[in-house]
Every structure is written in C-alpha cells, then in structure tokens.
Coordinates of C-alpha atoms in Angstrom, one line a residue:
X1 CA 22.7 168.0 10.0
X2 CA 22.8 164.6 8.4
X3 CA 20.4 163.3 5.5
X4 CA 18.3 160.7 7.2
X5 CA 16.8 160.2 4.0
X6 CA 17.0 156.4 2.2
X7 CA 20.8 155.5 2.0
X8 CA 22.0 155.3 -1.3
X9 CA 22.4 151.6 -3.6
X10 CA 26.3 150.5 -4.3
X11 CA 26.1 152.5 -7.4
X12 CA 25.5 155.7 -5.6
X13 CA 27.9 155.1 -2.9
X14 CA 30.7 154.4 -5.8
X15 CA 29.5 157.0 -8.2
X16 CA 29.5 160.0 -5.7
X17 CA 32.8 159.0 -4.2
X18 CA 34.1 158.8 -7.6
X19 CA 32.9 162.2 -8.5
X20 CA 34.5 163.8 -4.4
X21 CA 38.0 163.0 -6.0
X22 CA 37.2 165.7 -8.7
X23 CA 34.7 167.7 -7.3
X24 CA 35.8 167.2 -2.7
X25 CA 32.8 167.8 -1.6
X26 CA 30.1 166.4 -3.6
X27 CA 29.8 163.0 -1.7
X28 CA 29.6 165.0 1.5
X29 CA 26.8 167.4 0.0
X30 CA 25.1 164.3 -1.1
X31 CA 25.2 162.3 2.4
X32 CA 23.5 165.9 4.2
X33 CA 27.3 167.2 5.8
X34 CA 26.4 170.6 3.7
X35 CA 29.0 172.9 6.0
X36 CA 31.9 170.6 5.1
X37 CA 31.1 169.7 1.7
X38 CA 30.4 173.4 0.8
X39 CA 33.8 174.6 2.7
X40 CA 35.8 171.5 0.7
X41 CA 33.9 173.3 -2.5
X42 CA 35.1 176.6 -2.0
X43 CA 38.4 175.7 -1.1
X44 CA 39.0 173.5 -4.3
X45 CA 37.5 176.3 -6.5
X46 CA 39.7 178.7 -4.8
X47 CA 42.7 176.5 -5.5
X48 CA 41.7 176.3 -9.3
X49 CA 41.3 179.5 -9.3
X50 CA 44.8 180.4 -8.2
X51 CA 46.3 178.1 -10.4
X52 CA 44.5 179.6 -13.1
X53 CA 45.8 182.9 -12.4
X54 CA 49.3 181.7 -12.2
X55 CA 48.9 180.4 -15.7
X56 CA 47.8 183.4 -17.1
X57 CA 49.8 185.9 -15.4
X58 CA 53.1 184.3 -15.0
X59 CA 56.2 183.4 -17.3
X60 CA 55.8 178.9 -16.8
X61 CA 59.4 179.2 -18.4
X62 CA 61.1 181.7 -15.7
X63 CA 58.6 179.6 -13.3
X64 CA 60.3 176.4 -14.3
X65 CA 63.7 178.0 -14.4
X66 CA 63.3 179.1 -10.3
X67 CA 62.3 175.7 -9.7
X68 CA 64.9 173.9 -10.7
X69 CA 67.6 176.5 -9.6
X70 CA 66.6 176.7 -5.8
X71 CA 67.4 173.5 -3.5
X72 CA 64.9 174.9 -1.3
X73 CA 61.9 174.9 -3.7
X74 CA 62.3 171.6 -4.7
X75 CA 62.6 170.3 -0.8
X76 CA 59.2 172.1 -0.5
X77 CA 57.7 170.9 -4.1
X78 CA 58.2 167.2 -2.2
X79 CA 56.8 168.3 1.0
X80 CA 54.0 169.4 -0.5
X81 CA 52.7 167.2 -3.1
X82 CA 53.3 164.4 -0.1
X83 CA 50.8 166.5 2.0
X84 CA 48.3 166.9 -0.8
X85 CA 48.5 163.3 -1.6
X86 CA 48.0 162.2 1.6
X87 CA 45.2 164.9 1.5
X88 CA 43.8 163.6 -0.9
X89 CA 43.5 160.1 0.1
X90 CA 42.0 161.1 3.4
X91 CA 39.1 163.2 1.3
X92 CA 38.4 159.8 -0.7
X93 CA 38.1 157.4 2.4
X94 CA 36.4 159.9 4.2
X95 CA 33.6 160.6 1.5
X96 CA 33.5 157.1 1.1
X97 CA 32.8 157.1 4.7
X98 CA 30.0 159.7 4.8
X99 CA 28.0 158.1 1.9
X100 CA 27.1 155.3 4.6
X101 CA 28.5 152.3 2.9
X102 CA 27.5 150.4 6.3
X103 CA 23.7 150.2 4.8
X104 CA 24.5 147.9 1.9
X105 CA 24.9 144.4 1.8
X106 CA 27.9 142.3 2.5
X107 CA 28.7 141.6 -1.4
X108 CA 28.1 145.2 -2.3
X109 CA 29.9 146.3 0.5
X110 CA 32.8 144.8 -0.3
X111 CA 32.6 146.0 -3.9
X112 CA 32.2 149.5 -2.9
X113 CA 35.2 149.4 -0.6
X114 CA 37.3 147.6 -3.4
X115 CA 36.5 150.3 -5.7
X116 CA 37.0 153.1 -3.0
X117 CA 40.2 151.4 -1.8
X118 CA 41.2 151.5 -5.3
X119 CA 40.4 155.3 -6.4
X120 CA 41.7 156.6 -3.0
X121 CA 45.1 154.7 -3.6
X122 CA 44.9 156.0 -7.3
X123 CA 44.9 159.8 -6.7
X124 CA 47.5 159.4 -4.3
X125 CA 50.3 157.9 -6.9
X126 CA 50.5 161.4 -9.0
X127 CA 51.3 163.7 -6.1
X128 CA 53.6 160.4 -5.1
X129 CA 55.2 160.8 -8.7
X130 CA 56.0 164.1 -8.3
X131 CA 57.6 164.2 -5.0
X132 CA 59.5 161.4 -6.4
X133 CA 60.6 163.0 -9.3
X134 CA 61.2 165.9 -7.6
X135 CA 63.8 164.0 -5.4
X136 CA 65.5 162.7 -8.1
X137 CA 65.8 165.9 -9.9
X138 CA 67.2 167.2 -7.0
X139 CA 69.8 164.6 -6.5
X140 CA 70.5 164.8 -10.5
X141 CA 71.2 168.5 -9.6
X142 CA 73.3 168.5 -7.4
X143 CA 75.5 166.1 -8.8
X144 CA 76.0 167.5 -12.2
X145 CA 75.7 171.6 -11.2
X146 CA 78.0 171.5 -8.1
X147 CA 80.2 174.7 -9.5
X148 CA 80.5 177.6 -7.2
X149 CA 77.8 180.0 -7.3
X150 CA 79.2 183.3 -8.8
X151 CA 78.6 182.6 -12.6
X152 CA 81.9 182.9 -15.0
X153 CA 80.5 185.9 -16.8
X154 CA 79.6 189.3 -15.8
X155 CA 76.2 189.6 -15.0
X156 CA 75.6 191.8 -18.1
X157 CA 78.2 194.2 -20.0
X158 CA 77.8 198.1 -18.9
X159 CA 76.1 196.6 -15.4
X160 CA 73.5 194.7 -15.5
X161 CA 71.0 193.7 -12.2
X162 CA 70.5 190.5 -10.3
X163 CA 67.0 189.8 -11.7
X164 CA 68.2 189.3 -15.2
X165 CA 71.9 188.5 -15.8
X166 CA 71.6 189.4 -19.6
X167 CA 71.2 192.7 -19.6
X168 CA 73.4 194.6 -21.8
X169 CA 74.2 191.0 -23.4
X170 CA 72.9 189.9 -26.8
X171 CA 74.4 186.2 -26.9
X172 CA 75.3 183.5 -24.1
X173 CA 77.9 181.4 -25.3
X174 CA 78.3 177.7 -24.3
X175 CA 80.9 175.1 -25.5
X176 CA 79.8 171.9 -26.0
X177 CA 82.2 169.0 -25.6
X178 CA 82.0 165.1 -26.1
X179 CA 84.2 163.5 -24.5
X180 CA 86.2 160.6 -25.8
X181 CA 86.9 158.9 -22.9
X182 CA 87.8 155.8 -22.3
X183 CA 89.1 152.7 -19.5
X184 CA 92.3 152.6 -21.4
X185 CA 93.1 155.8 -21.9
X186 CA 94.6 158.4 -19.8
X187 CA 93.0 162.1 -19.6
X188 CA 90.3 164.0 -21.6
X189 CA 89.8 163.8 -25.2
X190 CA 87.4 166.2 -26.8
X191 CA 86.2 164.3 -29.5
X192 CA 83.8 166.5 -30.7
X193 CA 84.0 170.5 -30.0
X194 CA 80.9 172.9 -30.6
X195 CA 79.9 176.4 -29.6
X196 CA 76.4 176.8 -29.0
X197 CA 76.2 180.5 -29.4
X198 CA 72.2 182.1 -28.4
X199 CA 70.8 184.9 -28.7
X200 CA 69.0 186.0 -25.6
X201 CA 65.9 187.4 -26.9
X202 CA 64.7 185.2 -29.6
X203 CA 66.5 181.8 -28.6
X204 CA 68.1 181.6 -32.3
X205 CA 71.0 179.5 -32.0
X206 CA 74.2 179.1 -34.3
X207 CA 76.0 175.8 -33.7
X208 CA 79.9 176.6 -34.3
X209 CA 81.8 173.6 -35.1
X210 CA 85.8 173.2 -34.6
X211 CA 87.4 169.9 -36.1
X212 CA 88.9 168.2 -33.7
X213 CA 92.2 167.6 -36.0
X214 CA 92.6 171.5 -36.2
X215 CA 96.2 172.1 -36.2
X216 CA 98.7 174.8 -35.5
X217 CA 95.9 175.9 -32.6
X218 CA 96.7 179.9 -31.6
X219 CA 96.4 180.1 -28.0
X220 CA 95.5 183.5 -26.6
X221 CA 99.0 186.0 -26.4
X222 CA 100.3 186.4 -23.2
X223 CA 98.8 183.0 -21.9
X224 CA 101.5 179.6 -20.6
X225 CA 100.3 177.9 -23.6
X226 CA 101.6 180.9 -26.1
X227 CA 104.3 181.4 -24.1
X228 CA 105.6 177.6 -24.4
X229 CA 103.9 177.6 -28.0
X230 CA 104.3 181.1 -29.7
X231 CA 104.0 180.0 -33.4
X232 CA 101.1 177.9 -32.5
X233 CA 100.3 173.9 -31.3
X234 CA 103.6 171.9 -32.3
X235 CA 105.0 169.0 -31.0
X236 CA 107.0 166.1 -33.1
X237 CA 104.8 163.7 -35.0
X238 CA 104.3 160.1 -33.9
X239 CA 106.1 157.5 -35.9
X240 CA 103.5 156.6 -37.6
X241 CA 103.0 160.2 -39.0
X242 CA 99.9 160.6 -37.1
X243 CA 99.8 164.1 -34.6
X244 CA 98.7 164.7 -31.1
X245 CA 99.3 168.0 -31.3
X246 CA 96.0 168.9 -32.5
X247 CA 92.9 170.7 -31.0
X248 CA 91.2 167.3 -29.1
X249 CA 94.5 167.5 -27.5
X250 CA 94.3 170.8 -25.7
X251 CA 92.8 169.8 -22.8
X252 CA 94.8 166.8 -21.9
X253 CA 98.5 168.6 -22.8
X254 CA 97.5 171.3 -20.5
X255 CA 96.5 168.6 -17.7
X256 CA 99.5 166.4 -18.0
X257 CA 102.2 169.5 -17.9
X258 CA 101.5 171.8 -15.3
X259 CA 104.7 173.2 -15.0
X260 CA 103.6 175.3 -17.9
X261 CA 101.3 177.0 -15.7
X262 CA 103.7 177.3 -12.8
X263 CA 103.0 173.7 -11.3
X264 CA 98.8 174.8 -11.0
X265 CA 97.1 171.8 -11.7
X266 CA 93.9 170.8 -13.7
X267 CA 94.6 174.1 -16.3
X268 CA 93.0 172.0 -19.3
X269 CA 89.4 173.3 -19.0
X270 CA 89.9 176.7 -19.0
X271 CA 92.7 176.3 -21.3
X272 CA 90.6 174.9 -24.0
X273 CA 87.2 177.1 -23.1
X274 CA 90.2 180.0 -23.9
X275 CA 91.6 178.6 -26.9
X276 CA 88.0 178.0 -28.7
X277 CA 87.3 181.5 -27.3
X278 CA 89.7 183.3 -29.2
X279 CA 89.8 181.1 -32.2
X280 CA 86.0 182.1 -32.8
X281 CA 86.6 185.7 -31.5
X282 CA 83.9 184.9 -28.7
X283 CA 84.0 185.4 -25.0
X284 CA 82.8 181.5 -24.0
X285 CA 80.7 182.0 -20.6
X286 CA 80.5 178.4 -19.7
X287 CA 81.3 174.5 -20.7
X288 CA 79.7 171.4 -20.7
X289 CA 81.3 168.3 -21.1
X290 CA 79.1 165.5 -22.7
X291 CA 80.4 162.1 -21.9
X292 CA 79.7 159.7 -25.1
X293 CA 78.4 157.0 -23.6
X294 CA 76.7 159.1 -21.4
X295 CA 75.0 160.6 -23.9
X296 CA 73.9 156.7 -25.5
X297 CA 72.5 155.9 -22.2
X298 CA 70.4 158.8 -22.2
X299 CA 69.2 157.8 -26.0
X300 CA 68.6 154.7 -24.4
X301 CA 66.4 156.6 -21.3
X302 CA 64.1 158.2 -24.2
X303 CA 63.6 155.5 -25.4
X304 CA 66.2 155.5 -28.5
X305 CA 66.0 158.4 -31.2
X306 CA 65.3 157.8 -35.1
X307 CA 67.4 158.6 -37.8
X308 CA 68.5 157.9 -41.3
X309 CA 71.8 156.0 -41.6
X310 CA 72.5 156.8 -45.2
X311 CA 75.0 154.1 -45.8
X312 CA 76.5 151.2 -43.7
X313 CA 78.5 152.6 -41.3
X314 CA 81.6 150.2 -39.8
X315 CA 83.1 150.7 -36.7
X316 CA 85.5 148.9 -34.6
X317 CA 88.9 148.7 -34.5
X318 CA 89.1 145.1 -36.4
X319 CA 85.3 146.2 -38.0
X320 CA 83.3 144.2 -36.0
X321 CA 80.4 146.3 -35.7
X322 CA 77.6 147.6 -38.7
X323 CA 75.1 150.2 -38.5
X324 CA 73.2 149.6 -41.4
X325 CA 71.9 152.1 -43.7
X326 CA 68.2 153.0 -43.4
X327 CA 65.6 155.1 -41.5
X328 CA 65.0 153.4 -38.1
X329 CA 64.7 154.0 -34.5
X330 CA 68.2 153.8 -33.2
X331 CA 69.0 152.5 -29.7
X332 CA 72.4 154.5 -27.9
X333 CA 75.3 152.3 -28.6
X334 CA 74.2 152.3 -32.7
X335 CA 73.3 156.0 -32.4
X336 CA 76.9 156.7 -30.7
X337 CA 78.4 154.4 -33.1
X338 CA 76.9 156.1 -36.3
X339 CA 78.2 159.3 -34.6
X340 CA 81.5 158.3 -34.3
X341 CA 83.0 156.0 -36.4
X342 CA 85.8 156.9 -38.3
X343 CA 86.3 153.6 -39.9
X344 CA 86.4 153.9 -44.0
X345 CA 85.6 157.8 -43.0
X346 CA 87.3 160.7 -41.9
X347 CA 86.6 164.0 -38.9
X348 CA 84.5 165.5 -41.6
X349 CA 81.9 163.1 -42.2
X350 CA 81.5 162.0 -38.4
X351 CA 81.2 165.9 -37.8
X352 CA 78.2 166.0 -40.4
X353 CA 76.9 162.5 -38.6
X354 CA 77.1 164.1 -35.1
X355 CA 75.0 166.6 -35.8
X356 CA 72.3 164.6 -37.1
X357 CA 72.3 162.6 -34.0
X358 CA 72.2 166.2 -32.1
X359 CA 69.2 167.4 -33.9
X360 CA 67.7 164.0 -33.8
X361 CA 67.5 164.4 -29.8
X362 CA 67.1 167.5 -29.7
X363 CA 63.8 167.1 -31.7
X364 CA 62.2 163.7 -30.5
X365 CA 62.9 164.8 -26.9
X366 CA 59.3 165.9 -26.0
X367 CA 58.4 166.8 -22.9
X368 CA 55.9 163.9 -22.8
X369 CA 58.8 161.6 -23.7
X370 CA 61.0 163.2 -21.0
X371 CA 58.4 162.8 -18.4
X372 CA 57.0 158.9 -19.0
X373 CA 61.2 158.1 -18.5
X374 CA 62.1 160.7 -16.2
X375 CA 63.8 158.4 -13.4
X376 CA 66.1 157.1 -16.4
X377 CA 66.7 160.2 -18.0
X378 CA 68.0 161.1 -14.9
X379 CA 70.1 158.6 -14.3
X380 CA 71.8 159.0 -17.1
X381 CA 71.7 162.4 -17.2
X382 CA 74.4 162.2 -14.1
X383 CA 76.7 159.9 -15.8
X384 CA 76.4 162.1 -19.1
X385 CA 77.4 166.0 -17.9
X386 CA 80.3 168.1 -16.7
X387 CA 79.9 171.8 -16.6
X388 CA 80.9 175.3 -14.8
X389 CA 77.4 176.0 -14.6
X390 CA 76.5 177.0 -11.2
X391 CA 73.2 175.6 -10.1
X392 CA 71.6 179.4 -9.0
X393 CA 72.7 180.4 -13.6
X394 CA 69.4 177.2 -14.2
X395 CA 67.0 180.2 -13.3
X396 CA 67.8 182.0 -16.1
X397 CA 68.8 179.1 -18.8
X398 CA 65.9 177.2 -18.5
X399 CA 64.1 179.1 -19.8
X400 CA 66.6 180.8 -22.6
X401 CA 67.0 176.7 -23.6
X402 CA 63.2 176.2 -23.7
X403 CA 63.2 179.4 -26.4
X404 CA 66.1 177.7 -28.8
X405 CA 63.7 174.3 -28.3
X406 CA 61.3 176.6 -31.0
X407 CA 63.3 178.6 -32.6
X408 CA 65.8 178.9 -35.1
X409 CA 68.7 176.7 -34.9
X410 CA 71.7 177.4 -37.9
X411 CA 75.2 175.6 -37.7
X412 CA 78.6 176.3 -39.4
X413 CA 81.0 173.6 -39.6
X414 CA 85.0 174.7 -40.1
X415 CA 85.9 171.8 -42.3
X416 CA 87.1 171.8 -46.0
X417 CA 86.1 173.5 -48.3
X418 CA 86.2 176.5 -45.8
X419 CA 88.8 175.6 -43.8
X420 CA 91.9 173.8 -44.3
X421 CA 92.8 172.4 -41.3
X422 CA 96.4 171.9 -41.3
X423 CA 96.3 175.4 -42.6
X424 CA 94.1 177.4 -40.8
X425 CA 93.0 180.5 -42.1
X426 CA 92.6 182.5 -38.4
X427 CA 91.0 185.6 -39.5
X428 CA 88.8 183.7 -41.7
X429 CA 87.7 181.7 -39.0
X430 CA 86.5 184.9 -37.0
X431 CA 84.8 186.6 -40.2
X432 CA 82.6 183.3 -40.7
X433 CA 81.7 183.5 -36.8
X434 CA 80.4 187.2 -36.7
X435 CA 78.9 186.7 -39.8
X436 CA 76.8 183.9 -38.9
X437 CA 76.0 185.7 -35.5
X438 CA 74.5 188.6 -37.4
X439 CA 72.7 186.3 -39.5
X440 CA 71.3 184.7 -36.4
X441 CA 70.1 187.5 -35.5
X442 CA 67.3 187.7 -38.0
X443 CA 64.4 186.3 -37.3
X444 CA 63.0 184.3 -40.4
X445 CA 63.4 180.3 -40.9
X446 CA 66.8 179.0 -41.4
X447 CA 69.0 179.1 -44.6
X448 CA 68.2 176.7 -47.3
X449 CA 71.5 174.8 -47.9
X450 CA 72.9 171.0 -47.8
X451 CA 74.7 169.6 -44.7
X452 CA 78.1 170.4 -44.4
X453 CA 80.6 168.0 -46.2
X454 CA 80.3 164.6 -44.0
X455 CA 77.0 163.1 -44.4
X456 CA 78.3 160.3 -47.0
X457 CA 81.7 158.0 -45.4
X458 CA 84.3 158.1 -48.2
X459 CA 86.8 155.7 -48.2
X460 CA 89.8 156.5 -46.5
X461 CA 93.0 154.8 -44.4
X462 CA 91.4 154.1 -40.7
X463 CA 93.0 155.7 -38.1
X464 CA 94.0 154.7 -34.8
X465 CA 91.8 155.7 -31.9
X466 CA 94.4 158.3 -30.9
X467 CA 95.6 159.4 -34.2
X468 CA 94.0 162.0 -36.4
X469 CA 94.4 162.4 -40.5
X470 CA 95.8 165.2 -41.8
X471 CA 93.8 167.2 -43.5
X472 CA 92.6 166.2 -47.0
X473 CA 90.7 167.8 -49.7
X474 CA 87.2 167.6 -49.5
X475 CA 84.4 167.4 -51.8
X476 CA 83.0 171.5 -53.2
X477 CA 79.6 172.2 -51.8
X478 CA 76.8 171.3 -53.8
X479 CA 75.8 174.0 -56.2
X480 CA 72.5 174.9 -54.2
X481 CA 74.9 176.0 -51.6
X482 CA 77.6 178.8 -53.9
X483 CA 79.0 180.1 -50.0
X484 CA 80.2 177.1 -47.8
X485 CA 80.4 179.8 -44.9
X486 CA 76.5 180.1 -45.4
X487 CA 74.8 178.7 -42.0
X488 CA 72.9 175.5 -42.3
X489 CA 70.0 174.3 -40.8
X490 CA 71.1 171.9 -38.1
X491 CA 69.5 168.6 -39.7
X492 CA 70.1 169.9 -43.2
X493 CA 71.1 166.5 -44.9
X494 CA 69.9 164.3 -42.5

C-alpha cells in the first residue's frame, strides 16, 4: 500500500532520491511501496555482501590475472556493467517517480527533475567507463598477445599442473628489447637488451643488462648461426672502422640470410632470445619487444614521468636537440631522448640512463595514474609491444608482475669495468648471472651501491646511428662499491 500521507517538499523528493542511488530502496520505503523498497534493500545488501566476501577470500591479483587472460570474461565484464548501468538508471528515475514529484509546483518541479535527471545520468557513466574500458582492453589485447596459446616453456620442470605453470620453477625469465627502429632503416635493431629474470615466489627481480656493442657473440653449438660462425660473431668492419657484427645486430643478420637456416624465414627472434639465453646461462621463456617511440608515447599517456637529467644531454645527428640538466617532469620524446643519446656519450652511459628512465615508469605508474589515462595508455600500449606471450600465460603474470611492482628490484649491467666488450670474458659472464640470481633470492632490501658506469656523458667521438664504438676503458667503480659484479638497486644513481 501507498503512503497517502502529505507528499513530500522539493527537498525531500531530491534528498531521498539522492540517498536510492546508495541505499535502492530508501525513496521507495519513504513514498509507502515497502515490499519493493525492502526487496531492492536486501538485494543490494546481498550484493555487498558478496563482494565483501570476494575481497576477503580471494587472491584480487590471480582475480585480475583471469580477467585479463580470458576473452570471454571481459565480453561478459561489458555485458554486465552495461546491464547494471542501465539498472541503475532505471532505480533512480523510478524512485524519483515514486516520491510523487507531480505534487510540487511547476518551478520546483522542474528543479527536482533537473537534479534527478542529473544523478540518474551520473551513476550511469562509471558502469559506462568500465564497459568501455573493458572494450578497449580487450581490443589492446588482442592486438599485442596474438601468440599461439601453448606457452614456450614447460609448464613447470619435473611436471608441473595446469592451475599453476610454475611449479617445480624458481624464476621466469623474460627478455626485454627496445627496438631501434626506424622509417629509414631496414630490419630490427635491439637497441637496448635486458633480462628481466623473477623469482616466482617473492617477485624479486634482477635486471641483466647486455651492451648492445658486445662482440665476438657465442651462439649456442650445434645451432646455423655456430655453424656459419664457429669462433664467434665476425664479419669485416665497415670502412669507417665501425662493426655490425655486434650483438644489436643478431636479430637483423639472422632475418636478412635465411639460407643459414635452410631458406626458413623470420629466424632472428628466436635466434637472439637463444643467443642471450646461453650467453647468461639462462633458459629465456619469453620476449618482448619494446618499440622506442612506443614506449615515449606511452610516457606521454601517463602523463610524462620525472626524472633527474644530471647534465645536458645532446642528441641529434647535427646536435639539434638538448635535454637540459635538472629534476623535472619529462614528456616522451625528452625522456626517449635522455635515454638514448649517444651524442658526446658512449653504450655505457645511455645503458646507465635507460635504466633510470625504466625505474622512473616503473615507479610513477600508479594504478590511479593508469586508470584516469587508461584509453591512452592503451593506445599506446598497442603501438609500443611485441611479444611470444600467449594471451591464456596473462593469468598467471599478472599477478607475478604486480609482486615485482613491491618488491625487490636489483640490476647488473655487463659493461666495463666487468666486462670488456670486445673481449668478452664468457664464463665470467655466467658466474656474475648465477650469482646475482642467488642473491635475489634473499629477501632483504637491495644492495647499497652506485649506478653502474653511465650515469655522467663523457666526451667521446659520436657515432653514426648504425655504428657502434669499440669498447673503451671505463671509469673503476666508486669505492662504496669494491665488487662491480655486486647487483644494484635499479635507480641507484638516478
């Protein structure tokens, strides 16, 4: 039965309409229609109360992780926050409806329905957002995880099951590329080559970094590429003295000669993911391919990340762009430029600079960032990544990737001191890797030590875009640091 009691004023009928899109319900309960308004109650407290349960007893990271892996869930995640939006809207018109609004006077009947017109069209926009966002994940998704669905590993060493693909596995290993690619230039250039290498229970993560001018590469014995090369990466030098022959050049040699593989095509991938394999003495699982100006675009989409330049940085073939020293906000081109540029510097100090720029974002990308520029960060998160990652693996690396967002985070860079790079010491290379690994796997805060040499550009002969210097002697590491194999912390200098 209906109230026939005295209708309510304009501030009533706003107020209680108001209070339905938090508590459905209430305006009903108010206006006498106590069967629906109790039934809306109980089924909204029912709802909470689910959700709470949810929360309490469920992993939100392996939640997250299922989400984004299954096509399927995210098709129903936009079906239904359409269907509760438009749910929702309905409740609001409808209380509005119920509180009589007819009663009032012309003035404060329009008022009322402004502001009910208003709120109902308001708590419709977030279940609108995401369903949208939802959509464009999707989309995002299947562009940039398109790789067949059997991962590259094993599911687990000594057999591990379906629900959890690391067991019997301490570490995933994933190589990080950034490619230097370019309108003018033919093939792919990895300009900057890193081995994120994380432990699977505690997320700690040791960052391996190879110098793109490594020379004399070793390529795994019995493969084409040892075959053609058996003493290692040769091939004449240019006339200018400068060498293509070096590790950024893997990938494109093995693309451009595919008679060395028997006339197969497209063999530079998992050449390289090989080569950096077995120069670290790791099994790489999977690869992702950064594009550079991908990844500046996607500095742009959160909104630009801030970091200290510690000197003017010059880039440019003819010098015509400055990053100038300070600690700013830095938009993408700057941020790609500081990360780059070789100009009066060398591999070694743009290695050091990269990986401020890595632990900048990977710092200053909140979740809260991520979110108010989703539709952008999604954007250019399909311009930005190549990878072997099938979509089905996201269920499981979400959330490993949301543990290494809070935990420890340790890189080793094989540059001089350490490493002479047109000498490599092979064995040396390995020993540094297991013995960072092991450190990793203690869990304490990460070593105390300077960045590895390249934080400050030196003065040095500019090279060509596709030339590399040979390798010179560097500065010895600062005296805090006696062991330049000792694993930094990944914005240690920064």
């Amino acid at each position: 039965m209906r109230d026939r009691s005295k209708p309510p004023g304009v501030g009533a009928v706003i107020g209680w309409t108001a209070l339905a899109a938090i508590a459905p319900g209430a305006a009903h309960l108010r206006a006498g229609w106590r069967r629906t308004g109790l039934a809306l109650l109980c089924a909204y407290t029912a709802l909470l109360l689910a959700l709470l349960w949810v929360g309490l007893t469920s992993d939100l990271a392996a939640l997250a992780g299922r989400l984004i892996a299954s096509s399927e869930l995210t098709g129903v995640t936009v079906a239904v926050s359409l269907v509760l939006g438009v749910a929702w809207f309905a409740l609001i018109v409808h209380s509005f409806v119920v509180m009589n609004p007819g009663t009032l006077p012309g003035t404060a009947q329009a008022l009322a329905g402004g502001v009910a017109g208003t709120l109902a069209v308001a708590v419709l926009l977030p279940f609108g957002l995401v369903g949208q966002y939802a959509a464009v994940s999707q989309a995002a998704l299947d562009d940039v995880f398109s790789a067949p669905s059997t991962p590259r590993p094993a599911s687990g060493t000594g057999g591990g099951d379906e629900d959890d693909p690391w067991t019997g596995r301490n570490r995933v290993n994933i190589l990080l590329l950034g490619g230097d690619a370019d309108t003018h230039r033919v093939g792919v250039r990895t300009d900057s080559i890193n081995v994120a290498s994380v432990d699977v229970k505690t997320g700690n993560t040791v960052l391996l970094s190879l110098p793109r001018n490594l020379e004399n590469v070793r390529f795994v014995p019995g493969s084409p590429m040892a075959r053609r090369f058996p003493t290692g990466f040769r091939l004449p030098a240019n006339p200018d003295g400068s060498r293509e022959d070096l590790l950024f050049a893997v990938w494109e040699y093995a693309d451009s000669h595919p008679e060395i593989f028997g006339g197969r095509k497209g063999q530079g991938t998992k050449t390289l993911i090989d080569t950096v394999g077995y120069t670290l003495g790791l099994k790489i699982d999977w690869y992702a391919l950064v594009n550079m100006w991908g990844f500046a675009r996607l500095i742009d989409a959160i909104g630009g990340v801030t970091l200290t330049v510690p000197q003017d940085v010059v880039f440019g073939k003819y010098d015509e762009g400055l990053v100038r020293a300070g600690t700013r906000k830095l938009r993408g081109a700057d941020a790609m430029w500081f990360a780059r540029s070789r100009t009066n510097s060398d591999d070694y100090t743009r290695m050091g600079r990269q990986r401020c720029v890595l632990g900048a974002l990977l710092s200053q990308s909140d979740p809260a960032t991520v979110l108010s520029r989703f539709n952008q960060v999604a954007l250019a998160t399909k311009e930005l990544l190549r990878t072997d990652i099938p979509r089905p693996m996201l269920e499981h690396l979400v959330p490993l990737a949301l543990k290494v967002k809070n935990a420890k985070v340790t890189s080793v860079q094989f540059v001089p001191p350490l490493i002479n790079t047109g000498y490599p010491d092979w064995s040396k290379i390995r020993t540094v890797t297991a013995k960072a690994l092991r450190a990793s796997a203690v869990t304490r805060r990460p070593l105390t030590a300077t960045a590895a040499p390249g934080v400050t550009p030196k003065a040095t002969p500019k090279a060509t875009p596709r030339a590399t210097p040979k390798a010179t002697p560097r500065a010895t590491a600062s005296p805090r640091t006696a062991d330049p194999s000792a694993p930094k912390g990944i914005t240690d200098g920064c």
